[in-house]
Short mmCIF file of C-alpha atoms and ligand atoms in Angstrom, two decimals:
data_model
loop_
_atom_site.label_atom_id
_atom_site.label_comp_id
_atom_site.label_asym_id
_atom_site.label_seq_id
_atom_site.Cartn_x
_atom_site.Cartn_y
_atom_site.Cartn_z
CA MET A 216 79.09 220.99 135.27
CA PRO A 217 79.07 221.05 131.49
CA LEU A 218 77.37 218.18 129.69
CA ILE A 219 78.64 216.91 126.37
CA GLU A 220 77.48 214.27 124.00
CA LEU A 221 80.05 211.66 123.04
CA LYS A 222 79.44 210.49 119.52
CA VAL A 223 80.67 207.71 117.30
CA PRO A 224 83.60 209.11 115.34
CA ASP A 225 84.52 208.36 111.78
CA ILE A 226 84.91 204.61 111.77
CA GLY A 227 85.91 204.17 108.20
CA ASP A 228 83.88 201.89 106.00
CA PHE A 229 81.45 200.91 108.71
CA ASP A 230 78.18 202.76 108.29
CA SER A 231 75.88 200.71 110.52
CA VAL A 232 77.46 198.47 113.09
CA GLU A 233 76.04 196.59 116.03
CA VAL A 234 76.91 197.38 119.63
CA ILE A 235 78.08 194.08 121.07
CA GLU A 236 79.65 195.19 124.31
CA LEU A 237 79.15 198.11 126.68
CA LEU A 238 82.35 198.87 128.51
CA VAL A 239 81.07 201.70 130.73
CA SER A 240 77.88 202.34 132.67
CA ALA A 241 76.04 205.42 133.86
CA GLY A 242 77.88 206.87 136.83
CA ASP A 243 81.33 205.72 135.70
CA GLN A 244 84.22 208.16 135.64
CA ILE A 245 85.94 207.92 132.31
CA LYS A 246 89.22 209.10 130.89
CA PRO A 247 90.09 210.22 127.38
CA GLU A 248 90.71 207.24 125.12
CA GLN A 249 89.01 204.87 127.53
CA SER A 250 86.98 202.38 125.53
CA LEU A 251 83.25 203.02 125.76
CA LEU A 252 81.83 200.20 123.73
CA THR A 253 82.63 197.53 121.19
CA VAL A 254 80.92 197.48 117.83
CA GLU A 255 80.96 194.72 115.33
CA SER A 256 80.37 194.51 111.62
CA ASP A 257 80.32 191.29 109.66
CA LYS A 258 84.06 191.71 109.18
CA ALA A 259 85.52 193.02 112.38
CA SER A 260 84.91 194.28 115.86
CA MET A 261 86.39 197.43 117.29
CA GLU A 262 86.27 199.53 120.39
CA ILE A 263 85.15 203.13 120.39
CA PRO A 264 87.15 205.25 122.81
CA SER A 265 86.08 208.40 124.62
CA SER A 266 87.32 211.75 123.40
CA ALA A 267 86.77 213.37 126.82
CA ALA A 268 87.10 212.81 130.54
CA GLY A 269 84.18 213.04 132.94
CA ARG A 270 81.30 211.18 134.49
CA VAL A 271 78.87 209.20 132.34
CA VAL A 272 75.44 210.63 133.06
CA GLU A 273 73.51 208.55 130.60
CA LEU A 274 74.29 205.87 128.04
CA LYS A 275 72.38 206.49 124.85
CA VAL A 276 73.01 203.11 123.27
CA GLY A 277 72.25 199.58 124.32
CA LEU A 278 73.46 196.14 123.36
CA GLY A 279 72.26 195.19 119.92
CA ASP A 280 71.71 198.80 118.79
CA LYS A 281 73.04 199.78 115.38
CA VAL A 282 75.25 202.84 115.33
CA ALA A 283 77.03 204.87 112.69
CA GLN A 284 79.28 207.88 112.61
CA GLY A 285 77.61 210.65 114.63
CA SER A 286 75.38 208.39 116.76
CA VAL A 287 75.31 209.66 120.33
CA ILE A 288 76.93 207.16 122.67
CA ALA A 289 76.62 208.90 126.02
CA LEU A 290 76.00 212.10 127.88
CA VAL A 291 79.07 212.98 129.90
CA GLU A 292 79.45 215.55 132.62
CA THR A 293 82.86 217.03 132.31
CA ALA A 294 84.76 219.39 134.56
CA ASP A 295 86.57 220.85 131.61
CA ALA A 296 84.85 224.12 130.68
CA THR A 297 86.50 224.12 127.28
CA ALA A 298 84.90 220.81 126.56
CA ASP A 299 81.48 222.41 126.96
CA GLN A 300 81.04 222.91 123.32
CA SER A 301 78.15 220.53 123.53
CA SER A 302 77.65 217.90 120.93
CA ALA A 303 78.96 219.94 118.08
CA ALA A 304 82.43 220.24 119.56
CA ALA A 305 82.57 216.75 120.93
CA ASN A 306 81.55 215.48 117.59
CA ALA A 307 83.81 217.58 115.52
CA VAL A 308 87.07 216.81 117.22
CA PRO A 309 89.22 216.54 114.17
CA ALA A 310 91.67 214.51 116.10
CA THR A 311 89.03 211.86 116.70
CA ALA A 312 90.02 209.67 113.87
CA ALA A 313 93.68 210.11 114.66
CA VAL A 314 93.16 209.50 118.34
CA ILE A 315 91.06 206.51 117.61
CA ALA A 316 93.14 205.08 114.88
CA PRO A 317 95.60 203.27 117.10
CA VAL A 318 92.83 202.17 119.41
CA ILE A 319 90.37 200.94 116.85
CA ALA A 320 91.88 197.80 115.60
CA PRO A 321 89.94 195.21 113.70
CA VAL A 322 89.91 192.24 115.95
CA ILE A 323 89.20 189.28 113.84
CA SER A 324 87.62 188.58 110.58
CA GLN A 325 84.49 186.57 111.04
CA GLY A 326 83.88 186.03 107.43
CA SER A 327 84.30 182.88 105.51
CA SER A 328 87.75 182.28 106.90
CA VAL A 329 86.30 180.90 110.10
CA PRO A 330 86.07 177.16 109.87
CA PRO A 331 82.49 175.93 109.81
CA ASP A 332 82.95 173.88 112.89
CA ALA A 333 83.96 176.95 114.85
CA HIS A 334 80.45 178.30 114.64
CA GLY A 335 78.46 175.20 114.00
CA PRO A 336 75.42 175.10 111.76
CA SER A 337 72.83 176.52 114.05
CA ALA A 338 73.97 174.58 117.01
CA PRO A 339 74.18 177.17 119.71
CA ALA A 340 77.23 177.42 121.84
CA THR A 341 75.13 176.94 124.88
CA GLU A 342 74.55 174.21 127.32
CA PRO A 343 75.03 171.43 124.91
CA SER A 344 75.28 168.64 127.39
CA PRO A 345 73.95 167.85 130.78
CA ALA A 346 77.13 169.35 132.06
CA ALA A 347 77.21 172.18 129.64
CA VAL A 348 74.13 173.87 130.94
CA ALA A 349 76.32 175.87 133.23
CA ASP A 350 75.76 179.43 134.24
CA ALA A 351 72.15 179.31 133.27
CA ASN A 352 71.30 182.09 135.69
CA SER A 353 72.88 184.67 133.47
CA ALA A 354 70.51 186.90 131.65
CA GLY A 355 70.52 189.71 129.19
CA PRO A 356 71.70 189.91 125.65
CA GLU A 357 75.36 190.01 126.54
CA SER A 358 75.03 186.80 128.45
CA ALA A 359 72.33 185.25 126.36
CA VAL A 360 74.78 182.55 125.45
CA ARG A 361 76.41 181.21 128.52
CA VAL A 362 78.86 178.42 128.27
CA PRO A 363 81.82 178.39 130.51
CA PRO A 364 85.04 178.67 128.60
CA VAL A 365 86.22 175.42 127.24
CA GLN A 366 89.81 174.43 127.08
CA ALA A 367 90.78 173.69 123.56
CA ASP A 368 93.28 171.02 122.78
CA PRO A 369 96.45 172.28 124.42
CA GLY A 370 98.33 171.41 121.30
CA GLU A 371 96.00 173.46 119.15
CA VAL A 372 97.85 176.31 117.51
CA ALA A 373 95.96 179.47 116.54
CA SER A 374 96.07 179.86 112.83
CA PRO A 375 94.73 183.01 111.22
CA ALA A 376 91.62 181.00 110.43
CA ASN A 377 90.88 180.08 114.02
CA LEU A 378 92.05 183.16 115.88
CA PRO A 379 89.83 183.54 118.89
CA HIS A 380 87.09 186.10 118.61
CA ALA A 381 87.34 188.73 121.34
CA SER A 382 87.26 192.49 121.68
CA PRO A 383 90.51 194.42 122.24
CA SER A 384 89.68 195.07 125.90
CA VAL A 385 89.11 191.37 126.52
CA ARG A 386 92.38 190.57 124.75
CA LYS A 387 94.17 193.07 126.94
CA PHE A 388 92.49 191.67 130.05
CA ALA A 389 93.50 188.14 129.03
CA ARG A 390 97.07 189.24 128.34
CA GLU A 391 97.27 190.83 131.81
CA LEU A 392 96.17 187.57 133.39
CA GLY A 393 98.33 185.43 131.16
CA VAL A 394 95.33 183.64 129.65
CA GLU A 395 95.77 182.24 126.16
CA LEU A 396 92.54 182.99 124.34
CA THR A 397 93.11 180.11 121.95
CA ARG A 398 92.33 177.81 124.86
CA LEU A 399 88.83 179.20 125.34
CA VAL A 400 85.59 178.86 123.48
CA GLY A 401 83.64 182.04 124.04
CA SER A 402 80.15 182.17 125.45
CA GLY A 403 79.17 185.29 123.54
CA PRO A 404 77.37 185.46 120.25
CA LYS A 405 79.39 183.72 117.54
CA GLN A 406 81.56 182.26 120.30
CA ARG A 407 83.00 185.66 121.15
CA ILE A 408 85.12 185.41 124.28
CA THR A 409 83.92 187.78 126.99
CA ALA A 410 85.66 189.13 130.06
CA ASP A 411 83.50 186.76 132.12
CA ASP A 412 84.86 183.82 130.13
CA VAL A 413 88.38 184.89 130.96
CA ARG A 414 87.48 185.27 134.64
CA ALA A 415 85.78 181.86 134.69
CA HIS A 416 88.83 180.30 133.05
CA VAL A 417 91.11 181.78 135.68
CA LYS A 418 88.80 180.60 138.46
CA LEU A 419 88.83 177.10 137.04
CA ALA A 420 92.59 177.14 136.78
CA MET A 421 92.82 178.33 140.39
CA ALA A 422 90.43 175.60 141.53
CA GLY A 423 92.54 173.04 139.70
CA ALA A 424 95.66 174.34 141.39
CA ALA A 425 93.90 174.29 144.75
CA ILE A 426 93.06 170.61 144.56
CA LYS A 427 96.51 169.58 143.40
CA PRO A 428 97.99 167.39 146.11
CA ALA A 429 100.73 169.12 148.06
CA GLY A 430 104.25 168.21 147.07
CA LYS A 431 103.24 167.04 143.61
CA SER A 432 104.21 168.89 140.53
CA SER A 433 102.14 168.08 137.54
CA GLY A 434 104.16 170.17 135.15
CA GLY A 435 101.20 172.14 133.83
CA ALA A 436 98.74 170.63 131.43
CA GLU A 437 99.95 167.11 132.09
CA GLY A 438 97.54 165.56 134.55
CA ALA A 439 95.30 168.65 134.20
CA GLY A 440 96.81 170.26 137.31
CA LEU A 441 95.63 167.40 139.49
CA GLY A 442 99.02 165.87 140.06
CA LEU A 443 98.07 162.91 137.89
CA LEU A 444 100.21 160.98 135.48
CA PRO A 445 100.42 162.47 132.00
CA TRP A 446 97.91 161.14 129.52
CA PRO A 447 99.42 158.09 127.77
CA LYS A 448 100.74 158.85 124.32
CA ILE A 449 100.49 155.82 122.12
CA ASP A 450 101.27 155.43 118.47
CA PHE A 451 98.16 153.41 117.71
CA ALA A 452 99.22 152.98 114.08
CA LYS A 453 101.92 150.65 115.31
CA PHE A 454 99.22 148.14 116.20
CA GLY A 455 96.90 148.43 113.23
CA PRO A 456 95.20 150.81 110.84
CA VAL A 457 93.72 153.94 112.44
CA GLU A 458 91.73 156.98 111.39
CA THR A 459 91.64 160.29 113.29
CA ARG A 460 88.52 162.43 113.25
CA PRO A 461 88.12 165.77 115.03
CA LEU A 462 85.49 165.96 117.76
CA SER A 463 82.37 167.91 116.90
CA ARG A 464 82.03 171.30 118.51
CA ILE A 465 79.18 170.07 120.73
CA ARG A 466 81.20 167.10 121.84
CA LYS A 467 84.20 169.29 122.68
CA LEU A 468 82.02 171.60 124.72
CA SER A 469 80.18 168.83 126.51
CA ALA A 470 83.41 166.92 127.18
CA ALA A 471 84.99 169.94 128.85
CA ASN A 472 81.91 170.65 130.92
CA LEU A 473 81.33 167.02 131.88
CA HIS A 474 84.95 166.78 132.92
CA ARG A 475 84.74 169.90 135.06
CA ASN A 476 81.53 168.76 136.73
CA TRP A 477 82.85 165.28 137.35
CA VAL A 478 86.04 166.61 138.89
CA MET A 479 84.58 169.49 140.88
CA ILE A 480 81.33 168.01 142.19
CA PRO A 481 81.42 165.19 144.73
CA HIS A 482 78.89 162.93 143.08
CA VAL A 483 76.98 160.14 144.75
CA THR A 484 74.22 158.21 142.98
CA ASN A 485 71.19 156.75 144.72
CA HIS A 486 69.50 153.90 142.86
CA ASP A 487 65.87 152.94 143.36
CA GLU A 488 63.00 151.45 141.41
CA ALA A 489 59.53 152.81 140.81
CA ASP A 490 56.61 150.48 140.26
CA VAL A 491 55.04 151.97 137.14
CA THR A 492 52.67 149.08 136.39
CA ALA A 493 49.52 151.16 136.84
CA LEU A 494 51.03 154.24 135.24
CA GLU A 495 52.13 152.31 132.16
CA ALA A 496 48.64 150.78 131.85
CA PHE A 497 47.13 154.26 132.12
CA ARG A 498 49.66 155.66 129.63
CA THR A 499 48.85 152.90 127.12
CA GLU A 500 45.14 153.48 127.57
CA ILE A 501 45.37 157.25 127.19
CA ASN A 502 47.67 156.94 124.18
CA ALA A 503 45.14 154.70 122.45
CA GLU A 504 42.43 157.28 123.14
CA GLN A 505 44.56 160.18 121.97
CA ALA A 506 46.03 158.45 118.93
CA VAL A 507 43.72 160.36 116.61
CA ALA A 508 44.84 163.67 118.09
CA GLY A 509 48.43 162.58 117.53
CA VAL A 510 49.44 163.17 121.14
CA LYS A 511 51.89 160.67 122.60
CA PHE A 512 52.06 160.58 126.36
CA THR A 513 55.63 159.50 127.12
CA MET A 514 56.96 158.04 130.33
CA LEU A 515 59.44 160.92 130.39
CA ALA A 516 56.61 163.48 130.47
CA PHE A 517 55.02 161.78 133.49
CA VAL A 518 58.39 161.61 135.24
CA ILE A 519 59.05 165.31 134.58
CA LYS A 520 55.70 166.18 136.17
CA ALA A 521 56.38 163.93 139.15
CA CYS A 522 59.87 165.41 139.56
CA VAL A 523 58.43 168.91 139.80
CA HIS A 524 56.28 167.66 142.70
CA ALA A 525 59.31 166.12 144.39
CA LEU A 526 61.42 169.25 143.79
CA GLN A 527 58.73 171.43 145.33
CA LYS A 528 58.61 169.16 148.36
CA MET A 529 62.45 169.09 148.60
CA PRO A 530 63.65 172.48 147.37
CA ASP A 531 67.34 171.73 148.00
CA PHE A 532 67.25 169.65 144.82
CA ASN A 533 66.12 172.71 142.84
CA ALA A 534 68.87 174.93 144.23
CA SER A 535 72.38 175.96 143.20
CA LEU A 536 75.47 176.31 145.31
CA GLU A 537 77.05 179.77 145.23
CA GLY A 538 80.01 180.11 147.55
CA ASP A 539 78.67 179.56 151.05
CA SER A 540 75.05 180.04 150.05
CA LEU A 541 72.34 178.03 148.38
CA VAL A 542 70.25 179.81 145.78
CA TYR A 543 66.69 178.44 145.87
CA LYS A 544 64.85 178.87 142.60
CA HIS A 545 61.12 179.45 142.73
CA TYR A 546 60.66 178.17 139.24
CA TRP A 547 60.86 174.64 137.94
CA HIS A 548 62.54 174.45 134.56
CA ILE A 549 63.37 170.84 133.79
CA GLY A 550 66.13 169.94 131.33
CA PHE A 551 66.25 166.60 129.58
CA ALA A 552 69.26 165.11 127.86
CA ALA A 553 68.69 164.54 124.17
CA ASP A 554 70.94 162.35 122.13
CA THR A 555 71.82 163.97 118.78
CA PRO A 556 74.19 162.93 115.98
CA ASN A 557 76.64 165.58 117.17
CA GLY A 558 76.45 164.76 120.86
CA LEU A 559 74.32 165.54 123.86
CA VAL A 560 72.27 168.66 124.30
CA VAL A 561 69.87 169.57 127.09
CA PRO A 562 66.68 171.34 126.04
CA VAL A 563 64.73 172.82 128.92
CA ILE A 564 61.00 172.61 129.59
CA ARG A 565 60.29 175.93 131.22
CA ASP A 566 57.72 176.24 134.00
CA ALA A 567 57.01 172.53 133.98
CA ASP A 568 54.95 173.10 137.13
CA ARG A 569 52.40 175.05 135.10
CA LYS A 570 52.16 172.57 132.24
CA THR A 571 50.03 169.47 131.83
CA VAL A 572 51.59 166.09 131.09
CA SER A 573 50.22 166.39 127.58
CA GLN A 574 51.88 169.79 127.06
CA ILE A 575 55.14 168.46 128.48
CA ALA A 576 55.01 165.42 126.19
CA GLN A 577 54.45 167.58 123.14
CA GLU A 578 57.16 170.03 124.13
CA THR A 579 59.74 167.32 124.78
CA ALA A 580 58.99 165.83 121.36
CA THR A 581 59.32 169.23 119.64
CA LEU A 582 62.50 170.10 121.50
CA ALA A 583 64.08 166.68 120.93
CA LEU A 584 63.39 167.00 117.21
CA ALA A 585 64.86 170.52 117.11
CA ALA A 586 67.89 169.20 119.02
CA ARG A 587 68.49 166.43 116.52
CA GLU A 588 68.22 168.89 113.65
CA GLY A 589 70.64 171.27 115.37
CA LYS A 590 67.93 173.93 115.51
CA LEU A 591 67.66 174.59 119.23
CA ALA A 592 67.90 178.27 120.10
CA PRO A 593 70.18 179.16 123.03
CA ALA A 594 67.18 180.24 125.10
CA GLN A 595 65.71 176.76 124.74
CA MET A 596 68.67 175.34 126.64
CA GLN A 597 68.89 177.88 129.42
CA GLY A 598 67.64 178.25 132.92
CA GLY A 599 67.27 174.58 133.81
CA THR A 600 66.98 173.81 137.51
CA PHE A 601 67.07 170.00 137.40
CA THR A 602 67.87 167.56 134.61
CA ILE A 603 66.54 164.15 133.61
CA SER A 604 68.56 161.82 131.45
CA SER A 605 66.37 159.06 130.05
CA LEU A 606 68.00 156.02 128.53
CA GLY A 607 64.86 153.96 129.02
CA GLY A 608 64.10 153.71 125.33
CA ILE A 609 67.59 152.33 124.71
CA GLY A 610 68.39 150.02 127.63
CA GLY A 611 70.37 149.53 130.80
CA THR A 612 69.47 148.82 134.39
CA GLY A 613 71.09 151.85 135.99
CA PHE A 614 73.85 154.40 135.49
CA THR A 615 75.57 157.36 137.10
CA PRO A 616 74.52 160.56 135.33
CA ILE A 617 76.86 163.52 135.71
CA ILE A 618 75.33 166.55 137.37
CA ASN A 619 74.68 169.49 135.14
CA ALA A 620 76.32 172.37 137.04
CA PRO A 621 75.19 174.66 138.54
CA GLU A 622 72.34 172.29 139.27
CA VAL A 623 72.80 169.96 142.23
CA ALA A 624 71.08 166.79 141.08
CA ILE A 625 70.20 164.83 137.97
CA LEU A 626 67.87 161.89 137.54
CA GLY A 627 68.76 158.99 135.26
CA LEU A 628 66.00 156.72 133.95
CA SER A 629 66.80 153.25 132.64
CA ARG A 630 64.71 150.63 130.91
CA THR A 631 61.54 149.44 132.61
CA ALA A 632 61.37 145.70 133.13
CA MET A 633 58.72 143.30 134.32
CA ARG A 634 59.98 141.65 137.51
CA PRO A 635 58.58 139.40 140.22
CA VAL A 636 57.92 141.45 143.34
CA TRP A 637 56.99 139.86 146.69
CA ASN A 638 53.73 141.35 147.98
CA GLY A 639 53.83 139.66 151.37
CA THR A 640 52.13 136.47 150.31
CA SER A 641 53.16 135.84 146.74
CA PHE A 642 55.24 137.12 143.86
CA GLU A 643 53.53 139.53 141.52
CA ALA A 644 54.69 140.62 138.09
CA ARG A 645 55.31 144.37 138.33
CA LEU A 646 56.76 146.81 135.83
CA LEU A 647 59.73 148.55 137.46
CA LEU A 648 61.42 151.73 136.29
CA PRO A 649 65.03 152.12 137.52
CA LEU A 650 65.78 155.57 138.98
CA SER A 651 69.40 156.75 139.32
CA LEU A 652 69.64 160.04 141.17
CA SER A 653 73.11 161.64 141.20
CA TYR A 654 73.44 164.43 143.74
CA ASP A 655 76.04 166.95 144.84
CA HIS A 656 77.02 165.68 148.26
CA ARG A 657 78.11 169.16 149.33
CA VAL A 658 74.46 170.19 149.19
CA ILE A 659 72.45 167.01 149.57
CA ASP A 660 72.84 164.25 152.11
CA GLY A 661 72.42 160.61 151.20
CA ALA A 662 69.27 160.34 153.31
CA ALA A 663 67.65 163.24 151.45
CA ALA A 664 68.51 161.64 148.11
CA ALA A 665 66.99 158.33 149.22
CA ARG A 666 63.86 160.23 150.34
CA PHE A 667 63.66 162.03 147.01
CA ASN A 668 63.78 158.78 145.07
CA ALA A 669 61.32 157.11 147.44
CA HIS A 670 58.91 160.03 147.12
CA LEU A 671 59.25 159.99 143.34
CA ALA A 672 58.61 156.24 143.30
CA ARG A 673 55.45 156.75 145.37
CA LEU A 674 54.21 159.38 142.92
CA LEU A 675 54.87 157.11 139.96
CA LEU A 676 53.22 154.16 141.72
CA ASP A 677 50.02 156.16 142.07
CA PHE A 678 50.12 159.25 139.90
CA ARG A 679 47.02 160.69 141.62
CA ARG A 680 49.42 161.74 144.39
CA VAL A 681 50.87 164.37 142.04
CA LEU A 682 47.57 166.23 142.41
CA LEU A 683 47.94 166.49 146.18
N1 CAO B 797 61.70 151.84 129.61
C1 CAO B 797 61.36 151.16 128.51
N2 CAO B 797 61.00 151.73 127.37
C2 CAO B 797 61.01 153.07 127.34
C3 CAO B 797 61.34 153.86 128.46
C4 CAO B 797 61.69 153.17 129.64
N3 CAO B 797 62.06 153.83 130.74
N4 CAO B 797 61.24 155.14 128.12
C5 CAO B 797 60.86 155.17 126.84
N5 CAO B 797 60.73 153.92 126.37
C6 CAO B 797 60.35 153.52 125.04
C7 CAO B 797 59.04 154.15 124.66
O1 CAO B 797 57.94 153.39 125.07
C8 CAO B 797 59.16 154.25 123.17
O2 CAO B 797 58.83 153.04 122.61
P1 CAO B 797 57.77 152.98 121.41
O3 CAO B 797 58.39 153.78 120.29
O4 CAO B 797 57.63 151.54 121.13
O5 CAO B 797 56.54 153.64 121.92
C9 CAO B 797 60.65 154.47 122.94
O6 CAO B 797 61.30 154.02 124.12
C10 CAO B 797 60.98 155.93 122.69
O7 CAO B 797 60.52 156.60 123.79
P2 CAO B 797 59.85 158.03 123.74
O8 CAO B 797 59.31 158.36 122.40
O9 CAO B 797 58.98 158.08 124.93
O10 CAO B 797 61.05 158.94 123.94
P3 CAO B 797 61.74 159.16 125.32
O11 CAO B 797 60.87 160.10 126.04
O12 CAO B 797 62.10 157.91 125.97
O13 CAO B 797 63.10 159.82 124.89
C11 CAO B 797 64.64 161.49 124.57
C12 CAO B 797 63.20 161.12 124.41
C13 CAO B 797 64.88 162.82 123.90
C14 CAO B 797 64.97 161.58 126.03
C15 CAO B 797 65.49 160.38 123.91
O14 CAO B 797 65.21 160.34 122.55
C16 CAO B 797 66.95 160.54 124.08
O15 CAO B 797 67.61 161.31 123.39
N6 CAO B 797 67.51 159.76 125.05
C17 CAO B 797 68.93 159.72 125.28
C18 CAO B 797 69.31 160.57 126.44
C19 CAO B 797 70.76 160.34 126.74
O16 CAO B 797 71.56 160.10 125.86
N7 CAO B 797 71.09 160.38 128.01
C20 CAO B 797 72.40 160.08 128.46
C21 CAO B 797 73.03 161.32 128.90
S1 CAO B 797 74.44 161.02 129.85
O17 CAO B 797 73.97 161.40 131.31
#
């Protein structure tokens, strides 16, 4: 079978453009004009179609590569003997530009016309809230940024300035499924909407439809497909002066993800208290010793370390539900909710099992600072297996944290308080740390959650147990 090289044709003014999407793989049968890949300049993205039919033997470009006219895209085995003119012929097809012209269509300008909020300063479009750390298992450049699509305000109309950013094939795919791209926030670089985003959106819509009570018609967006009453529309100005401010991008993303997780996960929260009297005394002592070195041992760092121990003992809490299976992760990446001026984000301490409390304390401080400055990289918010939300420094006696899908549990920490505790003969003043463990009841039973909290409390009562 003849082999030909498919090359990038004349693509006009673009002399070095980045490959942002591979639309075929080695082994695929392709047809003439079938899109092979999407490239993107700082102005537009476009798809490069094939000029021949055949089987892709080898892809010569990868995601992130820069290509220009004449760059070899793929080696293709073709049955057509006349096509066996090798690279020269495949390259020199004069019709290339003409064939491609209708196919290559600039998708969307990404220049200055995009509103700043659409991209955010450096705030990544990933996992910005406990609930937004979804799909953290995805890997690879194409999925380096994984946020499930977020429904924009249904009333939001796409203006030229906020046209959604997606390649032509994704647009076509969305059109076929009847998905309005303006309702999604993409998970790709620069919030580009990917085919996976469209699929996830459809799945969500289907799940919403599936849980709609029989016999009820919600009339679409009203009641979010749950058969609920429409959201009340009130003219607040009738009652006093008002001011309307748009939600930040992070808040919009986290709101959509929190909502999904709250609706789709049957949450139950187990509350317990850990006696941290000895631990706090130790922490104070060690902090005084380490003050010169500038290391601050935080309660959160100790709790992260203890949680790893508990997660290793009870691996269900470090798993994810996928269809009828549980995926057990043999790594312990612990996310922690960080409050920032723009909303919640969840940086992740990777391999917390291999780090000392001191390293964890320093890393949480560095990550929390980066979060507040909007400087967290997407990778720093990915791959979490369990999340801790600590409100201890602020207050409260307990709360119900929302699980950060696809994780199955999240631990909330509230403010420690000195309380009288009966020791069998008398009351003792003990420092108690409230633990609020929300768990996905599809995966975890109430007894297991109570055991997890009890085990954690034992570890925090006597931290030497973490070494066992
Ligand atoms: N009880 C009482 N005091 C506590 C405490 C607790 N459980 N945990 C921390 N503190 C105190 C600390 O002692 C410290 O006091 P000093 O400054 O006097 O030493 C202060 O609170 C700040 O604590 P810290 O430096 O140890 O920081 P932290 O580890 O508590 O918090 C971070 C870091 C990033 C978790 C926090 O800044 C934050 O953003 N919390 C909000 C998280 C949130 O919003 N969660 C809700 C999400 S919805 O589910």
